[in-house]
Amino acid sequence: MLDADLDPIAARAALEWLIELGVDAAVGDDPVDAYALPDHLAVPKPAAAAAPQPVAEPQVDPVGVARAAAAAARTLDDLREAIAAFDHCELKKGARNTVFSDGNPKARVMIIGEAPGRDEDLQGKPFVGRAGQLLDRMFGAIGLARQSPAPEQAFYITNVLPWRPPGNRDPEPAEIAMLLPFLARHVALADPDFLVLMGNAACAAALGQRGILRLRGTWAEAFGRPALPMTHPAYLLRQPHAKREAWADLLSLRGRLG
Ligand code: URA
């Protein structure tokens, strides 16, 4: 510390002596923050930290997911697994089983129904309840059985929806659209010669049309192959008089099969 009363010559000599000793910085009594900016240069602090913004969930397009999963399936077993792994349809949460198909996958005839009911949901197979028993008798009458090993005497069967709608309500258009890529792939992989569209939901999915009582009995084209709309066996159980027309439709199919 230099004495404040030193004359300039003595002060200079003292300073030179201190430099000689290796002193290279002047230190005062109070600590100095060499990094602190003068007030007029200080950067203002942000008023308050901004509240964290919620991170938006990425938007999922369920139809796109279904399309990609269906396209990736190379076999019917792949497709069964892809459907069982598909988590974007609410119906799956209320279902006991994913109902994929039954019958002979090599059959010339593939039947498309609506959706599993209670019995189908319990057993994991399509058309095993009362409507299914009637369906077996109807197709049996033209020589087709689901378990027949011969493709020309067999049928293969699936539904538009693989999960039971609550209380057996009708499938909603959005549900049909979401699961349609799986149905289209199912038909492509099974590659039947003829499709039978059982009821309105099957016609909505395969033809984009409703009005089964008008459509039934008239051959159309669906998924690139001949398709015959027919009244659903559950309807025939309620309206037995409609069995006559259903019989005519079965004979039309029999005629095509040769
Ligand atoms: N009705 C359908 O459409 N499908 C079934 O599997 C059972 C009943």
Short mmCIF file of C-alpha atoms and ligand atoms in Angstrom, two decimals:
data_model
loop_
_atom_site.label_atom_id
_atom_site.label_comp_id
_atom_site.label_asym_id
_atom_site.label_seq_id
_atom_site.Cartn_x
_atom_site.Cartn_y
_atom_site.Cartn_z
CA MET A 1 0.00 0.00 0.00
CA LEU A 2 1.51 3.38 -0.98
CA ASP A 3 1.45 6.25 1.53
CA ALA A 4 -0.98 8.96 0.34
CA ASP A 5 1.36 11.74 1.62
CA LEU A 6 4.38 10.78 -0.56
CA ASP A 7 5.66 13.53 -2.88
CA PRO A 8 5.46 12.62 -6.60
CA ILE A 9 9.16 11.73 -6.86
CA ALA A 10 9.06 9.42 -3.83
CA ALA A 11 5.77 7.95 -5.02
CA ARG A 12 7.24 7.19 -8.45
CA ALA A 13 10.30 5.58 -6.84
CA ALA A 14 8.07 3.45 -4.61
CA LEU A 15 5.99 2.38 -7.59
CA GLU A 16 9.07 1.44 -9.59
CA TRP A 17 10.35 -0.55 -6.63
CA LEU A 18 7.01 -2.43 -6.39
CA ILE A 19 7.11 -3.22 -10.14
CA GLU A 20 10.67 -4.43 -9.64
CA LEU A 21 9.32 -6.82 -7.00
CA GLY A 22 6.88 -8.31 -9.57
CA VAL A 23 3.67 -6.52 -8.65
CA ASP A 24 1.56 -6.23 -11.83
CA ALA A 25 -1.93 -5.25 -10.57
CA ALA A 26 -3.23 -2.55 -8.24
CA VAL A 27 -5.54 -4.05 -5.53
CA GLY A 28 -7.87 -1.85 -3.47
CA ASP A 29 -9.41 -2.51 -0.07
CA ASP A 30 -12.77 -3.51 -1.57
CA PRO A 31 -13.16 -6.49 -3.94
CA VAL A 32 -13.70 -5.51 -7.58
CA ASP A 33 -15.83 -7.60 -9.99
CA ALA A 34 -13.79 -7.18 -13.15
CA TYR A 35 -16.54 -8.83 -15.23
CA ALA A 36 -19.41 -6.62 -14.11
CA LEU A 37 -20.59 -4.25 -16.82
CA PRO A 38 -21.34 -0.66 -16.00
CA ASP A 39 -25.08 -0.05 -15.46
CA HIS A 40 -25.62 1.58 -18.85
CA LEU A 41 -24.21 -1.52 -20.65
CA ALA A 42 -25.88 -4.23 -18.53
CA VAL A 43 -28.18 -6.65 -20.39
CA PRO A 44 -31.71 -6.48 -18.93
CA LYS A 45 -32.88 -9.72 -17.29
CA PRO A 46 -35.95 -11.39 -18.85
CA ALA A 47 -39.09 -10.30 -16.95
CA ALA A 48 -40.16 -13.84 -16.05
CA ALA A 49 -39.29 -17.26 -17.34
CA ALA A 50 -41.86 -18.19 -20.03
CA ALA A 51 -44.19 -21.02 -18.99
CA PRO A 52 -43.19 -24.31 -20.69
CA GLN A 53 -45.38 -24.93 -23.75
CA PRO A 54 -47.13 -28.33 -23.95
CA VAL A 55 -45.47 -30.53 -26.58
CA ALA A 56 -48.01 -31.30 -29.32
CA GLU A 57 -48.61 -35.04 -29.85
CA PRO A 58 -47.68 -36.03 -33.41
CA GLN A 59 -50.88 -36.47 -35.45
CA VAL A 60 -51.52 -40.09 -36.43
CA ASP A 61 -53.51 -40.95 -39.55
CA PRO A 62 -55.08 -44.34 -38.66
CA VAL A 63 -56.06 -45.08 -42.26
CA GLY A 64 -52.46 -44.41 -43.34
CA VAL A 65 -51.17 -46.69 -40.56
CA ALA A 66 -53.62 -49.42 -41.60
CA ARG A 67 -52.64 -49.04 -45.25
CA ALA A 68 -48.92 -49.37 -44.49
CA ALA A 69 -49.44 -52.33 -42.15
CA ALA A 70 -51.71 -54.09 -44.66
CA ALA A 71 -49.31 -53.49 -47.56
CA ALA A 72 -46.43 -54.94 -45.54
CA ALA A 73 -48.31 -58.23 -44.96
CA ARG A 74 -47.00 -60.88 -47.34
CA THR A 75 -49.17 -63.77 -46.09
CA LEU A 76 -52.52 -64.25 -44.38
CA ASP A 77 -50.68 -64.98 -41.13
CA ASP A 78 -48.78 -61.69 -41.46
CA LEU A 79 -52.09 -59.94 -42.02
CA ARG A 80 -53.72 -61.59 -39.01
CA GLU A 81 -50.81 -60.37 -36.87
CA ALA A 82 -50.90 -56.88 -38.37
CA ILE A 83 -54.62 -56.55 -37.55
CA ALA A 84 -54.12 -57.88 -34.03
CA ALA A 85 -51.35 -55.28 -33.52
CA PHE A 86 -53.40 -52.36 -34.88
CA ASP A 87 -54.27 -50.09 -31.93
CA HIS A 88 -56.13 -47.21 -33.57
CA CYS A 89 -59.67 -48.61 -33.51
CA GLU A 90 -61.61 -48.12 -30.27
CA LEU A 91 -63.61 -51.31 -30.91
CA LYS A 92 -60.55 -53.38 -30.12
CA LYS A 93 -60.58 -52.17 -26.50
CA GLY A 94 -64.04 -53.61 -25.88
CA ALA A 95 -63.48 -56.89 -27.73
CA ARG A 96 -62.36 -60.19 -26.25
CA ASN A 97 -60.85 -61.44 -29.50
CA THR A 98 -59.69 -60.26 -32.88
CA VAL A 99 -61.83 -62.25 -35.31
CA PHE A 100 -59.85 -62.78 -38.50
CA SER A 101 -61.29 -65.56 -40.65
CA ASP A 102 -62.46 -69.13 -40.88
CA GLY A 103 -62.74 -71.76 -43.60
CA ASN A 104 -60.42 -72.76 -46.39
CA PRO A 105 -58.25 -69.82 -47.51
CA LYS A 106 -57.76 -71.52 -50.90
CA ALA A 107 -61.52 -71.63 -51.56
CA ARG A 108 -62.86 -70.11 -54.80
CA VAL A 109 -65.57 -68.32 -52.82
CA MET A 110 -64.83 -65.74 -50.13
CA ILE A 111 -67.73 -64.43 -48.02
CA ILE A 112 -67.52 -61.01 -46.37
CA GLY A 113 -69.83 -60.43 -43.41
CA GLU A 114 -70.30 -57.42 -41.16
CA ALA A 115 -68.68 -57.82 -37.74
CA PRO A 116 -68.41 -60.37 -34.95
CA GLY A 117 -71.37 -60.74 -32.62
CA ARG A 118 -71.27 -62.07 -29.08
CA ASP A 119 -70.55 -65.71 -30.00
CA GLU A 120 -67.89 -64.77 -32.54
CA ASP A 121 -66.21 -62.43 -30.05
CA LEU A 122 -66.10 -65.23 -27.48
CA GLN A 123 -64.79 -67.89 -29.88
CA GLY A 124 -62.57 -65.68 -32.06
CA LYS A 125 -64.16 -67.05 -35.28
CA PRO A 126 -66.61 -65.45 -37.71
CA PHE A 127 -70.19 -66.67 -38.13
CA VAL A 128 -70.40 -69.26 -35.36
CA GLY A 129 -73.70 -68.07 -33.80
CA ARG A 130 -77.25 -68.59 -35.09
CA ALA A 131 -76.69 -66.52 -38.23
CA GLY A 132 -73.50 -68.50 -38.90
CA GLN A 133 -75.34 -71.80 -38.60
CA LEU A 134 -77.91 -70.63 -41.12
CA LEU A 135 -75.11 -69.46 -43.41
CA ASP A 136 -73.48 -72.92 -43.24
CA ARG A 137 -76.80 -74.54 -44.19
CA MET A 138 -77.35 -72.08 -47.07
CA PHE A 139 -73.94 -72.68 -48.63
CA GLY A 140 -74.12 -76.39 -47.81
CA ALA A 141 -77.22 -76.49 -50.01
CA ILE A 142 -75.09 -75.53 -53.03
CA GLY A 143 -72.30 -77.94 -52.08
CA LEU A 144 -69.92 -75.56 -50.24
CA ALA A 145 -68.56 -76.14 -46.73
CA ARG A 146 -66.08 -73.98 -44.86
CA GLN A 147 -63.95 -76.91 -43.74
CA SER A 148 -63.79 -78.67 -47.09
CA PRO A 149 -60.15 -79.20 -48.14
CA ALA A 150 -61.12 -78.97 -51.84
CA PRO A 151 -61.03 -75.31 -52.97
CA GLU A 152 -64.00 -75.79 -55.35
CA GLN A 153 -66.19 -77.20 -52.55
CA ALA A 154 -65.10 -74.81 -49.81
CA PHE A 155 -65.66 -71.24 -48.75
CA TYR A 156 -63.51 -68.82 -46.84
CA ILE A 157 -65.09 -66.22 -44.59
CA THR A 158 -64.23 -62.95 -42.90
CA ASN A 159 -65.90 -59.73 -41.75
CA VAL A 160 -65.55 -56.03 -42.54
CA LEU A 161 -64.64 -55.42 -38.89
CA PRO A 162 -62.49 -57.79 -36.85
CA TRP A 163 -63.85 -56.53 -33.51
CA ARG A 164 -67.35 -56.67 -32.10
CA PRO A 165 -69.10 -53.28 -31.98
CA PRO A 166 -70.66 -52.65 -28.54
CA GLY A 167 -74.18 -54.05 -28.30
CA ASN A 168 -73.86 -55.31 -31.90
CA ARG A 169 -74.54 -51.81 -33.23
CA ASP A 170 -73.98 -51.16 -36.94
CA PRO A 171 -70.38 -50.42 -37.96
CA GLU A 172 -69.76 -46.69 -38.36
CA PRO A 173 -68.51 -45.37 -41.72
CA ALA A 174 -65.27 -44.16 -40.06
CA GLU A 175 -64.63 -47.66 -38.66
CA ILE A 176 -65.25 -49.24 -42.06
CA ALA A 177 -62.91 -46.73 -43.74
CA MET A 178 -60.19 -47.27 -41.13
CA LEU A 179 -60.20 -51.05 -41.50
CA LEU A 180 -60.81 -51.19 -45.25
CA PRO A 181 -57.09 -51.46 -46.16
CA PHE A 182 -56.94 -54.70 -44.15
CA LEU A 183 -60.03 -56.08 -45.89
CA ALA A 184 -58.67 -55.18 -49.33
CA ARG A 185 -55.36 -56.89 -48.52
CA HIS A 186 -57.23 -59.88 -47.12
CA VAL A 187 -59.05 -60.35 -50.42
CA ALA A 188 -55.82 -59.85 -52.39
CA LEU A 189 -53.93 -62.45 -50.35
CA ALA A 190 -56.75 -65.05 -50.34
CA ASP A 191 -57.33 -64.32 -54.04
CA PRO A 192 -60.78 -65.95 -54.45
CA ASP A 193 -62.57 -66.18 -57.79
CA PHE A 194 -65.83 -64.82 -56.33
CA LEU A 195 -66.86 -62.65 -53.42
CA VAL A 196 -70.19 -62.79 -51.58
CA LEU A 197 -71.05 -59.53 -49.83
CA MET A 198 -73.31 -60.32 -46.90
CA GLY A 199 -75.44 -57.29 -46.05
CA ASN A 200 -75.07 -53.53 -46.01
CA ALA A 201 -71.74 -53.16 -44.22
CA ALA A 202 -70.02 -55.50 -46.70
CA CYS A 203 -71.55 -53.58 -49.63
CA ALA A 204 -70.54 -50.25 -48.07
CA ALA A 205 -66.96 -51.47 -47.65
CA ALA A 206 -66.54 -53.30 -50.95
CA LEU A 207 -68.78 -51.29 -53.30
CA GLY A 208 -69.13 -47.96 -51.50
CA GLN A 209 -72.91 -48.47 -51.68
CA ARG A 210 -75.75 -49.27 -49.30
CA GLY A 211 -79.26 -50.54 -49.94
CA ILE A 212 -78.87 -54.32 -49.80
CA LEU A 213 -82.49 -55.00 -50.76
CA ARG A 214 -81.88 -53.14 -54.03
CA LEU A 215 -78.30 -54.43 -54.56
CA ARG A 216 -78.84 -58.12 -53.75
CA GLY A 217 -78.74 -60.59 -56.57
CA THR A 218 -76.96 -58.29 -59.02
CA TRP A 219 -73.34 -59.17 -59.69
CA ALA A 220 -70.93 -56.27 -59.25
CA GLU A 221 -67.17 -55.89 -59.13
CA ALA A 222 -65.29 -55.45 -55.86
CA PHE A 223 -61.55 -55.55 -55.18
CA GLY A 224 -61.04 -56.42 -58.84
CA ARG A 225 -63.25 -59.55 -58.96
CA PRO A 226 -66.93 -60.54 -59.35
CA ALA A 227 -68.96 -59.89 -56.21
CA LEU A 228 -72.51 -60.93 -55.36
CA PRO A 229 -74.43 -58.88 -52.76
CA MET A 230 -76.79 -61.01 -50.67
CA THR A 231 -79.05 -60.37 -47.71
CA HIS A 232 -77.37 -61.18 -44.40
CA PRO A 233 -78.41 -64.45 -42.70
CA ALA A 234 -79.31 -62.47 -39.56
CA TYR A 235 -81.87 -60.62 -41.71
CA LEU A 236 -83.14 -63.94 -43.07
CA LEU A 237 -83.66 -65.18 -39.50
CA ARG A 238 -85.91 -62.17 -38.86
CA GLN A 239 -87.54 -62.16 -42.30
CA PRO A 240 -87.87 -65.81 -43.40
CA HIS A 241 -89.92 -64.77 -46.46
CA ALA A 242 -86.67 -63.29 -47.90
CA LYS A 243 -85.14 -66.77 -48.07
CA ARG A 244 -86.64 -67.31 -51.53
CA GLU A 245 -84.55 -64.51 -53.00
CA ALA A 246 -81.51 -65.66 -51.07
CA TRP A 247 -81.97 -69.11 -52.62
CA ALA A 248 -82.05 -67.52 -56.08
CA ASP A 249 -78.80 -65.70 -55.27
CA LEU A 250 -77.16 -68.94 -54.13
CA LEU A 251 -78.16 -70.59 -57.39
CA SER A 252 -76.66 -67.68 -59.29
CA LEU A 253 -73.37 -68.27 -57.45
CA ARG A 254 -73.60 -72.00 -58.12
CA GLY A 255 -74.06 -71.20 -61.79
CA ARG A 256 -70.90 -69.08 -61.87
CA LEU A 257 -68.90 -71.77 -60.13
CA GLY A 258 -69.89 -74.20 -62.89
N1 URA B 1 -72.66 -61.51 -38.38
C1 URA B 1 -71.63 -61.14 -39.14
O1 URA B 1 -71.75 -60.34 -40.05
N2 URA B 1 -70.47 -61.70 -38.90
C2 URA B 1 -70.26 -62.58 -37.95
O2 URA B 1 -69.13 -63.05 -37.81
C3 URA B 1 -71.35 -62.96 -37.17
C4 URA B 1 -72.55 -62.41 -37.40
#
